[in-house]
mmCIF file with all atom_site columns, C-alpha atoms in Angstrom:
data_model
loop_
_atom_site.group_PDB
_atom_site.id
_atom_site.type_symbol
_atom_site.label_atom_id
_atom_site.label_alt_id
_atom_site.label_comp_id
_atom_site.label_asym_id
_atom_site.label_entity_id
_atom_site.label_seq_id
_atom_site.pdbx_PDB_ins_code
_atom_site.Cartn_x
_atom_site.Cartn_y
_atom_site.Cartn_z
_atom_site.occupancy
_atom_site.B_iso_or_equiv
_atom_site.pdbx_formal_charge
_atom_site.auth_seq_id
_atom_site.auth_comp_id
_atom_site.auth_asym_id
_atom_site.auth_atom_id
_atom_site.pdbx_PDB_model_num
ATOM 1   C CA . ASP E 1 1   ? 5.596   -3.994 0.621   1.00 92.00 ? 1   ASP E CA 1
ATOM 2   C CA . ILE E 1 2   ? 2.714   -2.495 0.596   1.00 95.00 ? 2   ILE E CA 1
ATOM 3   C CA . VAL E 1 3   ? 2.163   0.365  -2.301  1.00 97.00 ? 3   VAL E CA 1
ATOM 4   C CA . LEU E 1 4   ? -0.761  2.767  -1.928  1.00 98.00 ? 4   LEU E CA 1
ATOM 5   C CA . THR E 1 5   ? -2.061  4.517  -5.305  1.00 98.00 ? 5   THR E CA 1
ATOM 6   C CA . GLN E 1 6   ? -3.336  7.994  -5.375  1.00 98.00 ? 6   GLN E CA 1
ATOM 7   C CA . SER E 1 7   ? -5.695  8.911  -7.315  1.00 96.00 ? 7   SER E CA 1
ATOM 8   C CA . PRO E 1 8   ? -6.642  11.490 -9.316  1.00 97.00 ? 8   PRO E CA 1
ATOM 9   C CA . ASP E 1 9   ? -3.171  12.210 -10.189 1.00 97.00 ? 9   ASP E CA 1
ATOM 10  C CA . SER E 1 10  ? -4.186  15.724 -10.713 1.00 97.00 ? 10  SER E CA 1
ATOM 11  C CA . LEU E 1 11  ? -7.508  18.495 -10.691 1.00 97.00 ? 11  LEU E CA 1
ATOM 12  C CA . ALA E 1 12  ? -8.437  21.529 -10.601 1.00 98.00 ? 12  ALA E CA 1
ATOM 13  C CA . VAL E 1 13  ? -10.846 22.765 -8.130  1.00 97.00 ? 13  VAL E CA 1
ATOM 14  C CA . SER E 1 14  ? -12.120 26.419 -8.549  1.00 97.00 ? 14  SER E CA 1
ATOM 15  C CA . LEU E 1 15  ? -11.229 28.301 -4.885  1.00 98.00 ? 15  LEU E CA 1
ATOM 16  C CA . GLY E 1 16  ? -13.743 28.011 -2.073  1.00 97.00 ? 16  GLY E CA 1
ATOM 17  C CA . GLU E 1 17  ? -15.089 24.266 -3.568  1.00 98.00 ? 17  GLU E CA 1
ATOM 18  C CA . ARG E 1 18  ? -14.002 20.611 -2.378  1.00 98.00 ? 18  ARG E CA 1
ATOM 19  C CA . ALA E 1 19  ? -10.801 19.194 -2.863  1.00 98.00 ? 19  ALA E CA 1
ATOM 20  C CA . THR E 1 20  ? -10.857 14.782 -2.894  1.00 98.00 ? 20  THR E CA 1
ATOM 21  C CA . ILE E 1 21  ? -8.156  13.585 -3.206  1.00 98.00 ? 21  ILE E CA 1
ATOM 22  C CA . ASN E 1 22  ? -8.261  8.648  -2.205  1.00 98.00 ? 22  ASN E CA 1
ATOM 23  C CA . CYS E 1 23  ? -6.020  7.175  -1.585  1.00 98.00 ? 23  CYS E CA 1
ATOM 24  C CA . LYS E 1 24  ? -5.885  2.915  -1.973  1.00 98.00 ? 24  LYS E CA 1
ATOM 25  C CA . SER E 1 25  ? -3.340  0.965  -0.048  1.00 98.00 ? 25  SER E CA 1
ATOM 26  C CA . SER E 1 26  ? -2.216  -3.125 -1.251  1.00 98.00 ? 26  SER E CA 1
ATOM 27  C CA . HIS E 1 27  ? -2.646  -4.619 2.021   1.00 97.00 ? 27  HIS E CA 1
ATOM 28  C CA . SER E 1 28  ? -5.059  -3.554 5.216   1.00 97.00 ? 28  SER E CA 1
ATOM 29  C CA . ILE E 1 29  ? -3.120  -0.792 7.076   1.00 97.00 ? 29  ILE E CA 1
ATOM 30  C CA . LEU E 1 30  ? -5.358  -1.059 10.104  1.00 97.00 ? 30  LEU E CA 1
ATOM 31  C CA . HIS E 1 31  ? -4.059  -1.748 13.666  1.00 95.00 ? 31  HIS E CA 1
ATOM 32  C CA . THR E 1 32  ? -6.722  -4.081 14.456  1.00 94.00 ? 32  THR E CA 1
ATOM 33  C CA . SER E 1 33  ? -5.275  -4.443 18.184  1.00 94.00 ? 33  SER E CA 1
ATOM 34  C CA . LYS E 1 34  ? -5.234  -0.338 18.429  1.00 93.00 ? 34  LYS E CA 1
ATOM 35  C CA . ASN E 1 35  ? -7.691  0.616  16.262  1.00 95.00 ? 35  ASN E CA 1
ATOM 36  C CA . LYS E 1 36  ? -5.378  2.858  14.424  1.00 96.00 ? 36  LYS E CA 1
ATOM 37  C CA . ASN E 1 37  ? -4.636  3.112  10.774  1.00 97.00 ? 37  ASN E CA 1
ATOM 38  C CA . TYR E 1 38  ? -0.972  3.321  9.897   1.00 97.00 ? 38  TYR E CA 1
ATOM 39  C CA . LEU E 1 39  ? -1.498  6.679  7.175   1.00 98.00 ? 39  LEU E CA 1
ATOM 40  C CA . ALA E 1 40  ? -0.305  10.245 7.679   1.00 98.00 ? 40  ALA E CA 1
ATOM 41  C CA . TRP E 1 41  ? -0.720  13.146 5.001   1.00 98.00 ? 41  TRP E CA 1
ATOM 42  C CA . TYR E 1 42  ? 1.567   15.346 3.545   1.00 98.00 ? 42  TYR E CA 1
ATOM 43  C CA . GLN E 1 43  ? 1.328   18.635 1.130   1.00 98.00 ? 43  GLN E CA 1
ATOM 44  C CA . GLN E 1 44  ? 4.598   19.940 -0.573  1.00 97.00 ? 44  GLN E CA 1
ATOM 45  C CA . LYS E 1 45  ? 4.733   22.840 -2.037  1.00 97.00 ? 45  LYS E CA 1
ATOM 46  C CA . PRO E 1 46  ? 7.916   24.329 -4.854  1.00 94.00 ? 46  PRO E CA 1
ATOM 47  C CA . GLY E 1 47  ? 10.874  23.831 -3.788  1.00 93.00 ? 47  GLY E CA 1
ATOM 48  C CA . GLN E 1 48  ? 9.714   23.265 0.145   1.00 96.00 ? 48  GLN E CA 1
ATOM 49  C CA . PRO E 1 49  ? 9.937   19.482 2.110   1.00 97.00 ? 49  PRO E CA 1
ATOM 50  C CA . PRO E 1 50  ? 6.453   18.101 2.728   1.00 97.00 ? 50  PRO E CA 1
ATOM 51  C CA . LYS E 1 51  ? 4.745   19.870 5.516   1.00 98.00 ? 51  LYS E CA 1
ATOM 52  C CA . LEU E 1 52  ? 2.764   16.784 7.704   1.00 98.00 ? 52  LEU E CA 1
ATOM 53  C CA . LEU E 1 53  ? -0.609  17.718 7.453   1.00 98.00 ? 53  LEU E CA 1
ATOM 54  C CA . ILE E 1 54  ? -2.917  14.228 9.066   1.00 98.00 ? 54  ILE E CA 1
ATOM 55  C CA . TYR E 1 55  ? -1.767  11.200 11.008  1.00 98.00 ? 55  TYR E CA 1
ATOM 56  C CA . TRP E 1 56  ? -3.567  7.991  12.011  1.00 97.00 ? 56  TRP E CA 1
ATOM 57  C CA . ALA E 1 57  ? -5.673  8.805  9.006   1.00 98.00 ? 57  ALA E CA 1
ATOM 58  C CA . SER E 1 58  ? -7.510  11.390 10.753  1.00 98.00 ? 58  SER E CA 1
ATOM 59  C CA . THR E 1 59  ? -5.835  13.528 13.196  1.00 98.00 ? 59  THR E CA 1
ATOM 60  C CA . ARG E 1 60  ? -4.557  17.269 11.742  1.00 98.00 ? 60  ARG E CA 1
ATOM 61  C CA . ASP E 1 61  ? -1.652  18.545 12.974  1.00 97.00 ? 61  ASP E CA 1
ATOM 62  C CA . SER E 1 62  ? -0.949  20.888 15.129  1.00 95.00 ? 62  SER E CA 1
ATOM 63  C CA . GLY E 1 63  ? -1.707  24.417 13.312  1.00 96.00 ? 63  GLY E CA 1
ATOM 64  C CA . VAL E 1 64  ? -3.069  22.909 10.276  1.00 98.00 ? 64  VAL E CA 1
ATOM 65  C CA . PRO E 1 65  ? -6.678  24.624 8.989   1.00 97.00 ? 65  PRO E CA 1
ATOM 66  C CA . GLU E 1 66  ? -9.975  22.729 9.392   1.00 98.00 ? 66  GLU E CA 1
ATOM 67  C CA . ARG E 1 67  ? -10.234 22.762 6.379   1.00 98.00 ? 67  ARG E CA 1
ATOM 68  C CA . PHE E 1 68  ? -7.905  19.873 5.977   1.00 98.00 ? 68  PHE E CA 1
ATOM 69  C CA . SER E 1 69  ? -9.896  16.712 6.623   1.00 98.00 ? 69  SER E CA 1
ATOM 70  C CA . GLY E 1 70  ? -8.647  12.691 6.477   1.00 98.00 ? 70  GLY E CA 1
ATOM 71  C CA . SER E 1 71  ? -11.939 9.361  7.092   1.00 98.00 ? 71  SER E CA 1
ATOM 72  C CA . GLY E 1 72  ? -10.885 6.052  5.406   1.00 98.00 ? 72  GLY E CA 1
ATOM 73  C CA . SER E 1 73  ? -9.863  2.501  7.037   1.00 97.00 ? 73  SER E CA 1
ATOM 74  C CA . GLY E 1 74  ? -8.332  -0.597 6.198   1.00 97.00 ? 74  GLY E CA 1
ATOM 75  C CA . THR E 1 75  ? -7.575  0.286  1.753   1.00 98.00 ? 75  THR E CA 1
ATOM 76  C CA . ASP E 1 76  ? -9.463  3.575  1.409   1.00 98.00 ? 76  ASP E CA 1
ATOM 77  C CA . PHE E 1 77  ? -8.524  7.000  2.507   1.00 98.00 ? 77  PHE E CA 1
ATOM 78  C CA . THR E 1 78  ? -9.621  9.648  1.918   1.00 98.00 ? 78  THR E CA 1
ATOM 79  C CA . LEU E 1 79  ? -7.682  13.608 2.073   1.00 98.00 ? 79  LEU E CA 1
ATOM 80  C CA . THR E 1 80  ? -10.575 16.919 1.568   1.00 98.00 ? 80  THR E CA 1
ATOM 81  C CA . ILE E 1 81  ? -10.777 20.314 1.596   1.00 98.00 ? 81  ILE E CA 1
ATOM 82  C CA . SER E 1 82  ? -13.208 21.202 1.970   1.00 97.00 ? 82  SER E CA 1
ATOM 83  C CA . SER E 1 83  ? -13.223 24.632 0.675   1.00 97.00 ? 83  SER E CA 1
ATOM 84  C CA . LEU E 1 84  ? -9.810  25.331 -1.635  1.00 98.00 ? 84  LEU E CA 1
ATOM 85  C CA . GLN E 1 85  ? -7.774  28.278 -1.185  1.00 98.00 ? 85  GLN E CA 1
ATOM 86  C CA . ALA E 1 86  ? -5.081  29.615 -3.590  1.00 97.00 ? 86  ALA E CA 1
ATOM 87  C CA . GLU E 1 87  ? -2.487  28.466 -0.612  1.00 97.00 ? 87  GLU E CA 1
ATOM 88  C CA . ASP E 1 88  ? -3.509  24.301 -0.981  1.00 98.00 ? 88  ASP E CA 1
ATOM 89  C CA . VAL E 1 89  ? -2.324  25.124 -4.110  1.00 98.00 ? 89  VAL E CA 1
ATOM 90  C CA . ALA E 1 90  ? 0.268   21.977 -3.475  1.00 98.00 ? 90  ALA E CA 1
ATOM 91  C CA . VAL E 1 91  ? 1.141   17.690 -4.767  1.00 97.00 ? 91  VAL E CA 1
ATOM 92  C CA . TYR E 1 92  ? 0.278   16.050 -1.846  1.00 98.00 ? 92  TYR E CA 1
ATOM 93  C CA . TYR E 1 93  ? 1.798   12.439 -0.358  1.00 98.00 ? 93  TYR E CA 1
ATOM 94  C CA . CYS E 1 94  ? 0.135   9.276  0.646   1.00 98.00 ? 94  CYS E CA 1
ATOM 95  C CA . GLN E 1 95  ? 1.938   7.736  3.505   1.00 98.00 ? 95  GLN E CA 1
ATOM 96  C CA . GLN E 1 96  ? 1.573   4.496  5.229   1.00 98.00 ? 96  GLN E CA 1
ATOM 97  C CA . TYR E 1 97  ? 3.743   2.873  8.169   1.00 96.00 ? 97  TYR E CA 1
ATOM 98  C CA . PHE E 1 98  ? 2.428   -0.041 9.362   1.00 96.00 ? 98  PHE E CA 1
ATOM 99  C CA . SER E 1 99  ? 5.151   -1.795 6.875   1.00 92.00 ? 99  SER E CA 1
ATOM 100 C CA . THR E 1 100 ? 8.146   0.295  6.964   1.00 91.00 ? 100 THR E CA 1
ATOM 101 C CA . VAL E 1 101 ? 7.371   4.258  5.392   1.00 95.00 ? 101 VAL E CA 1
ATOM 102 C CA . ALA E 1 102 ? 5.699   3.998  1.948   1.00 96.00 ? 102 ALA E CA 1
ATOM 103 C CA . PHE E 1 103 ? 4.339   7.146  -0.464  1.00 97.00 ? 103 PHE E CA 1
ATOM 104 C CA . GLY E 1 104 ? 2.071   7.649  -2.973  1.00 97.00 ? 104 GLY E CA 1
ATOM 105 C CA . GLN E 1 105 ? 2.762   8.475  -5.858  1.00 96.00 ? 105 GLN E CA 1
ATOM 106 C CA . GLY E 1 106 ? 1.717   11.890 -5.519  1.00 96.00 ? 106 GLY E CA 1
ATOM 107 C CA . THR E 1 107 ? -1.279  14.032 -6.395  1.00 97.00 ? 107 THR E CA 1
ATOM 108 C CA . LYS E 1 108 ? -0.993  18.228 -8.036  1.00 97.00 ? 108 LYS E CA 1
ATOM 109 C CA . VAL E 1 109 ? -3.803  20.300 -7.149  1.00 98.00 ? 109 VAL E CA 1
ATOM 110 C CA . GLU E 1 110 ? -3.989  23.997 -8.849  1.00 98.00 ? 110 GLU E CA 1
ATOM 111 C CA . ILE E 1 111 ? -7.025  25.928 -9.491  1.00 97.00 ? 111 ILE E CA 1
ATOM 112 C CA . LYS E 1 112 ? -9.060  26.205 -11.559 1.00 96.00 ? 112 LYS E CA 1
ATOM 113 C CA . GLN I 2 1   ? 10.115  23.523 17.914  1.00 82.00 ? 1   GLN I CA 1
ATOM 114 C CA . VAL I 2 2   ? 12.940  21.552 16.353  1.00 89.00 ? 2   VAL I CA 1
ATOM 115 C CA . GLN I 2 3   ? 14.896  22.730 13.448  1.00 94.00 ? 3   GLN I CA 1
ATOM 116 C CA . LEU I 2 4   ? 16.857  20.526 10.995  1.00 96.00 ? 4   LEU I CA 1
ATOM 117 C CA . VAL I 2 5   ? 19.223  22.268 8.616   1.00 97.00 ? 5   VAL I CA 1
ATOM 118 C CA . GLN I 2 6   ? 21.075  19.754 6.448   1.00 98.00 ? 6   GLN I CA 1
ATOM 119 C CA . SER I 2 7   ? 24.606  20.937 4.835   1.00 98.00 ? 7   SER I CA 1
ATOM 120 C CA . GLY I 2 8   ? 24.577  22.395 0.837   1.00 97.00 ? 8   GLY I CA 1
ATOM 121 C CA . ALA I 2 9   ? 24.659  20.498 -2.163  1.00 98.00 ? 9   ALA I CA 1
ATOM 122 C CA . GLU I 2 10  ? 26.691  18.213 -3.837  1.00 98.00 ? 10  GLU I CA 1
ATOM 123 C CA . VAL I 2 11  ? 27.868  17.713 -7.291  1.00 98.00 ? 11  VAL I CA 1
ATOM 124 C CA . ARG I 2 12  ? 29.195  13.670 -7.459  1.00 98.00 ? 12  ARG I CA 1
ATOM 125 C CA . LYS I 2 13  ? 31.224  11.511 -10.163 1.00 98.00 ? 13  LYS I CA 1
ATOM 126 C CA . PRO I 2 14  ? 29.773  8.253  -10.969 1.00 98.00 ? 14  PRO I CA 1
ATOM 127 C CA . GLY I 2 15  ? 31.087  5.236  -8.188  1.00 97.00 ? 15  GLY I CA 1
ATOM 128 C CA . SER I 2 16  ? 32.096  8.342  -5.472  1.00 98.00 ? 16  SER I CA 1
ATOM 129 C CA . SER I 2 17  ? 30.352  8.678  -2.894  1.00 98.00 ? 17  SER I CA 1
ATOM 130 C CA . VAL I 2 18  ? 28.568  11.368 -1.318  1.00 98.00 ? 18  VAL I CA 1
ATOM 131 C CA . LYS I 2 19  ? 28.183  12.289 3.016   1.00 98.00 ? 19  LYS I CA 1
ATOM 132 C CA . VAL I 2 20  ? 24.947  14.794 4.055   1.00 98.00 ? 20  VAL I CA 1
ATOM 133 C CA . SER I 2 21  ? 23.958  16.132 7.601   1.00 98.00 ? 21  SER I CA 1
ATOM 134 C CA . CYS I 2 22  ? 21.579  17.144 8.581   1.00 97.00 ? 22  CYS I CA 1
ATOM 135 C CA . LYS I 2 23  ? 21.559  19.512 12.032  1.00 96.00 ? 23  LYS I CA 1
ATOM 136 C CA . ALA I 2 24  ? 19.060  19.322 14.544  1.00 95.00 ? 24  ALA I CA 1
ATOM 137 C CA . SER I 2 25  ? 18.222  21.986 17.467  1.00 92.00 ? 25  SER I CA 1
ATOM 138 C CA . GLY I 2 26  ? 16.254  21.287 20.921  1.00 81.00 ? 26  GLY I CA 1
ATOM 139 C CA . ASP I 2 27  ? 18.030  18.794 23.657  1.00 79.00 ? 27  ASP I CA 1
ATOM 140 C CA . THR I 2 28  ? 16.112  15.446 22.504  1.00 83.00 ? 28  THR I CA 1
ATOM 141 C CA . PHE I 2 29  ? 18.474  14.726 19.650  1.00 83.00 ? 29  PHE I CA 1
ATOM 142 C CA . SER I 2 30  ? 19.803  11.471 22.382  1.00 80.00 ? 30  SER I CA 1
ATOM 143 C CA . THR I 2 31  ? 15.813  10.373 22.236  1.00 85.00 ? 31  THR I CA 1
ATOM 144 C CA . ASP I 2 32  ? 14.324  11.492 18.630  1.00 90.00 ? 32  ASP I CA 1
ATOM 145 C CA . THR I 2 33  ? 14.566  9.256  16.207  1.00 93.00 ? 33  THR I CA 1
ATOM 146 C CA . PHE I 2 34  ? 15.416  10.115 13.259  1.00 95.00 ? 34  PHE I CA 1
ATOM 147 C CA . THR I 2 35  ? 14.677  9.370  9.133   1.00 96.00 ? 35  THR I CA 1
ATOM 148 C CA . TRP I 2 36  ? 16.627  9.759  5.539   1.00 98.00 ? 36  TRP I CA 1
ATOM 149 C CA . LEU I 2 37  ? 13.921  9.693  3.242   1.00 98.00 ? 37  LEU I CA 1
ATOM 150 C CA . ARG I 2 38  ? 14.855  12.035 -0.475  1.00 98.00 ? 38  ARG I CA 1
ATOM 151 C CA . GLN I 2 39  ? 12.896  12.888 -3.832  1.00 97.00 ? 39  GLN I CA 1
ATOM 152 C CA . ALA I 2 40  ? 14.406  12.719 -7.094  1.00 93.00 ? 40  ALA I CA 1
ATOM 153 C CA . PRO I 2 41  ? 13.820  15.651 -10.030 1.00 84.00 ? 41  PRO I CA 1
ATOM 154 C CA . GLY I 2 42  ? 9.762   15.189 -10.776 1.00 78.00 ? 42  GLY I CA 1
ATOM 155 C CA . ARG I 2 43  ? 8.649   11.821 -8.375  1.00 80.00 ? 43  ARG I CA 1
ATOM 156 C CA . GLY I 2 44  ? 7.382   11.007 -5.361  1.00 86.00 ? 44  GLY I CA 1
ATOM 157 C CA . LEU I 2 45  ? 9.387   10.435 -2.200  1.00 95.00 ? 45  LEU I CA 1
ATOM 158 C CA . GLU I 2 46  ? 10.808  7.475  -0.806  1.00 96.00 ? 46  GLU I CA 1
ATOM 159 C CA . TRP I 2 47  ? 12.401  6.615  2.724   1.00 96.00 ? 47  TRP I CA 1
ATOM 160 C CA . MET I 2 48  ? 15.909  5.442  2.285   1.00 97.00 ? 48  MET I CA 1
ATOM 161 C CA . GLY I 2 49  ? 17.097  4.309  6.168   1.00 96.00 ? 49  GLY I CA 1
ATOM 162 C CA . ARG I 2 50  ? 16.393  6.230  9.778   1.00 95.00 ? 50  ARG I CA 1
ATOM 163 C CA . ILE I 2 51  ? 18.492  6.446  13.535  1.00 95.00 ? 51  ILE I CA 1
ATOM 164 C CA . VAL I 2 52  ? 17.948  6.793  16.670  1.00 93.00 ? 52  VAL I CA 1
ATOM 165 C CA . PRO I 2 53  ? 21.097  8.478  18.086  1.00 91.00 ? 53  PRO I CA 1
ATOM 166 C CA . GLY I 2 54  ? 20.584  7.680  21.622  1.00 88.00 ? 54  GLY I CA 1
ATOM 167 C CA . VAL I 2 55  ? 21.312  3.728  21.791  1.00 89.00 ? 55  VAL I CA 1
ATOM 168 C CA . GLY I 2 56  ? 22.605  4.097  18.117  1.00 86.00 ? 56  GLY I CA 1
ATOM 169 C CA . MET I 2 57  ? 19.803  1.974  16.156  1.00 92.00 ? 57  MET I CA 1
ATOM 170 C CA . THR I 2 58  ? 20.007  2.090  12.017  1.00 95.00 ? 58  THR I CA 1
ATOM 171 C CA . ASN I 2 59  ? 17.035  0.943  10.135  1.00 94.00 ? 59  ASN I CA 1
ATOM 172 C CA . TYR I 2 60  ? 17.046  0.760  5.818   1.00 95.00 ? 60  TYR I CA 1
ATOM 173 C CA . GLU I 2 61  ? 15.135  0.093  4.083   1.00 94.00 ? 61  GLU I CA 1
ATOM 174 C CA . GLN I 2 62  ? 16.093  -3.276 2.139   1.00 93.00 ? 62  GLN I CA 1
ATOM 175 C CA . ARG I 2 63  ? 16.709  -1.970 -1.357  1.00 92.00 ? 63  ARG I CA 1
ATOM 176 C CA . PHE I 2 64  ? 19.481  1.058  0.273   1.00 92.00 ? 64  PHE I CA 1
ATOM 177 C CA . GLN I 2 65  ? 21.114  -1.972 2.612   1.00 89.00 ? 65  GLN I CA 1
ATOM 178 C CA . GLY I 2 66  ? 24.894  -2.060 2.302   1.00 93.00 ? 66  GLY I CA 1
ATOM 179 C CA . ARG I 2 67  ? 25.171  0.936  -0.090  1.00 96.00 ? 67  ARG I CA 1
ATOM 180 C CA . VAL I 2 68  ? 24.128  3.755  2.033   1.00 98.00 ? 68  VAL I CA 1
ATOM 181 C CA . THR I 2 69  ? 24.672  4.420  6.318   1.00 97.00 ? 69  THR I CA 1
ATOM 182 C CA . ILE I 2 70  ? 22.968  6.723  9.485   1.00 97.00 ? 70  ILE I CA 1
ATOM 183 C CA . THR I 2 71  ? 25.265  7.846  11.384  1.00 96.00 ? 71  THR I CA 1
ATOM 184 C CA . ALA I 2 72  ? 24.609  10.654 14.330  1.00 95.00 ? 72  ALA I CA 1
ATOM 185 C CA . ASP I 2 73  ? 26.931  12.523 16.427  1.00 93.00 ? 73  ASP I CA 1
ATOM 186 C CA . LYS I 2 74  ? 25.715  13.197 19.667  1.00 91.00 ? 74  LYS I CA 1
ATOM 187 C CA . SER I 2 75  ? 28.057  15.766 20.619  1.00 92.00 ? 75  SER I CA 1
ATOM 188 C CA . THR I 2 76  ? 27.204  17.740 17.819  1.00 93.00 ? 76  THR I CA 1
ATOM 189 C CA . ASN I 2 77  ? 23.367  16.492 17.728  1.00 93.00 ? 77  ASN I CA 1
ATOM 190 C CA . THR I 2 78  ? 24.144  15.864 13.758  1.00 95.00 ? 78  THR I CA 1
ATOM 191 C CA . ALA I 2 79  ? 22.605  12.835 11.977  1.00 96.00 ? 79  ALA I CA 1
ATOM 192 C CA . TYR I 2 80  ? 24.735  11.901 8.623   1.00 97.00 ? 80  TYR I CA 1
ATOM 193 C CA . LEU I 2 81  ? 23.608  10.465 5.778   1.00 98.00 ? 81  LEU I CA 1
ATOM 194 C CA . GLU I 2 82  ? 26.183  8.342  3.598   1.00 98.00 ? 82  GLU I CA 1
ATOM 195 C CA . VAL I 2 83  ? 25.555  6.630  -0.026  1.00 98.00 ? 83  VAL I CA 1
ATOM 196 C CA . THR I 2 84  ? 28.500  5.308  -1.726  1.00 98.00 ? 84  THR I CA 1
ATOM 197 C CA . ARG I 2 85  ? 29.007  3.793  -5.099  1.00 97.00 ? 85  ARG I CA 1
ATOM 198 C CA . LEU I 2 86  ? 27.300  6.656  -7.034  1.00 98.00 ? 86  LEU I CA 1
ATOM 199 C CA . THR I 2 87  ? 24.739  6.329  -10.149 1.00 96.00 ? 87  THR I CA 1
ATOM 200 C CA . TYR I 2 88  ? 22.854  8.738  -11.994 1.00 96.00 ? 88  TYR I CA 1
ATOM 201 C CA . ASP I 2 89  ? 19.316  7.206  -11.309 1.00 94.00 ? 89  ASP I CA 1
ATOM 202 C CA . ASP I 2 90  ? 20.987  8.440  -7.065  1.00 96.00 ? 90  ASP I CA 1
ATOM 203 C CA . THR I 2 91  ? 20.712  12.821 -9.008  1.00 97.00 ? 91  THR I CA 1
ATOM 204 C CA . ALA I 2 92  ? 18.051  13.247 -6.053  1.00 98.00 ? 92  ALA I CA 1
ATOM 205 C CA . VAL I 2 93  ? 16.745  15.757 -3.592  1.00 98.00 ? 93  VAL I CA 1
ATOM 206 C CA . TYR I 2 94  ? 17.164  13.874 0.526   1.00 98.00 ? 94  TYR I CA 1
ATOM 207 C CA . PHE I 2 95  ? 16.501  15.955 3.120   1.00 98.00 ? 95  PHE I CA 1
ATOM 208 C CA . CYS I 2 96  ? 16.204  14.704 7.206   1.00 98.00 ? 96  CYS I CA 1
ATOM 209 C CA . ALA I 2 97  ? 13.193  14.410 8.967   1.00 97.00 ? 97  ALA I CA 1
ATOM 210 C CA . ARG I 2 98  ? 12.364  13.222 12.770  1.00 95.00 ? 98  ARG I CA 1
ATOM 211 C CA . ASP I 2 99  ? 9.963   11.025 13.218  1.00 91.00 ? 99  ASP I CA 1
ATOM 212 C CA . PHE I 2 100 ? 6.713   12.181 15.347  1.00 90.00 ? 100 PHE I CA 1
ATOM 213 C CA . GLY I 2 101 ? 7.284   10.115 17.899  1.00 85.00 ? 101 GLY I CA 1
ATOM 214 C CA . MET I 2 102 ? 8.873   6.943  19.718  1.00 82.00 ? 102 MET I CA 1
ATOM 215 C CA . ALA I 2 103 ? 7.496   4.221  16.233  1.00 82.00 ? 103 ALA I CA 1
ATOM 216 C CA . GLN I 2 104 ? 5.412   6.726  15.257  1.00 86.00 ? 104 GLN I CA 1
ATOM 217 C CA . TYR I 2 105 ? 7.307   6.782  11.982  1.00 92.00 ? 105 TYR I CA 1
ATOM 218 C CA . PHE I 2 106 ? 5.657   9.736  10.231  1.00 96.00 ? 106 PHE I CA 1
ATOM 219 C CA . PHE I 2 107 ? 7.183   13.591 10.318  1.00 96.00 ? 107 PHE I CA 1
ATOM 220 C CA . ASN I 2 108 ? 6.614   16.420 11.333  1.00 95.00 ? 108 ASN I CA 1
ATOM 221 C CA . TYR I 2 109 ? 9.788   17.860 11.130  1.00 95.00 ? 109 TYR I CA 1
ATOM 222 C CA . TRP I 2 110 ? 12.067  18.476 7.847   1.00 97.00 ? 110 TRP I CA 1
ATOM 223 C CA . GLY I 2 111 ? 15.997  19.906 7.120   1.00 97.00 ? 111 GLY I CA 1
ATOM 224 C CA . GLN I 2 112 ? 14.573  22.138 4.283   1.00 98.00 ? 112 GLN I CA 1
ATOM 225 C CA . GLY I 2 113 ? 16.880  19.088 1.939   1.00 98.00 ? 113 GLY I CA 1
ATOM 226 C CA . THR I 2 114 ? 20.064  18.847 0.103   1.00 98.00 ? 114 THR I CA 1
ATOM 227 C CA . LEU I 2 115 ? 20.186  18.264 -3.800  1.00 98.00 ? 115 LEU I CA 1
ATOM 228 C CA . VAL I 2 116 ? 23.038  16.010 -4.607  1.00 98.00 ? 116 VAL I CA 1
ATOM 229 C CA . THR I 2 117 ? 23.658  16.582 -8.113  1.00 97.00 ? 117 THR I CA 1
ATOM 230 C CA . VAL I 2 118 ? 25.736  12.807 -9.855  1.00 97.00 ? 118 VAL I CA 1
ATOM 231 C CA . SER I 2 119 ? 27.549  13.389 -13.048 1.00 97.00 ? 119 SER I CA 1
ATOM 232 C CA . SER I 2 120 ? 30.670  13.133 -15.060 1.00 95.00 ? 120 SER I CA 1
#
């Protein structure tokens, strides 16, 4: 089974500053023949379902603000919020879909 | 635009079963793939399984095999999740979601969630 480990578990960032969340996979999730990384990122606010932000590791879903970006390949991935806004306070999850489906444990983002 | 509307909260006793529904809007129900996930209190997300209503194909997470059944009714655009032999550990919010596309197993539309509480 592929295990995703996120770091940190929580972080506090000042408004307008950068937030960086890491996601490490126990196995490579790069499909070499398709040159695609099978990784997505979600945002979840209290009492709501998750919202898709990024897929294929770096493609923003429709309507997602440009301040959200994804990067990485193979086993190491990053979600960056370039300038944190108040509405970005949430828990963020990475998800791999290379082998069945699995999620990281989540990273809570708060305002400092 | 797809909307997924789930059935309401349920309370069940240990050892019993629960069936949760997820009604989809739109006219692509038969060709879409619908997934069920759950989130226990204060915990992360668990994938449980999926169904392609048009062909009745299902896949289940191994640890739920034999205890979870996913079905779909094309006449009402509704997907169902049934969990049997409930234990306290099954207390969670259960979500249905639509896969982004064929064999693209990430989820761009979600239901609002259904809280299932297992309590004696």
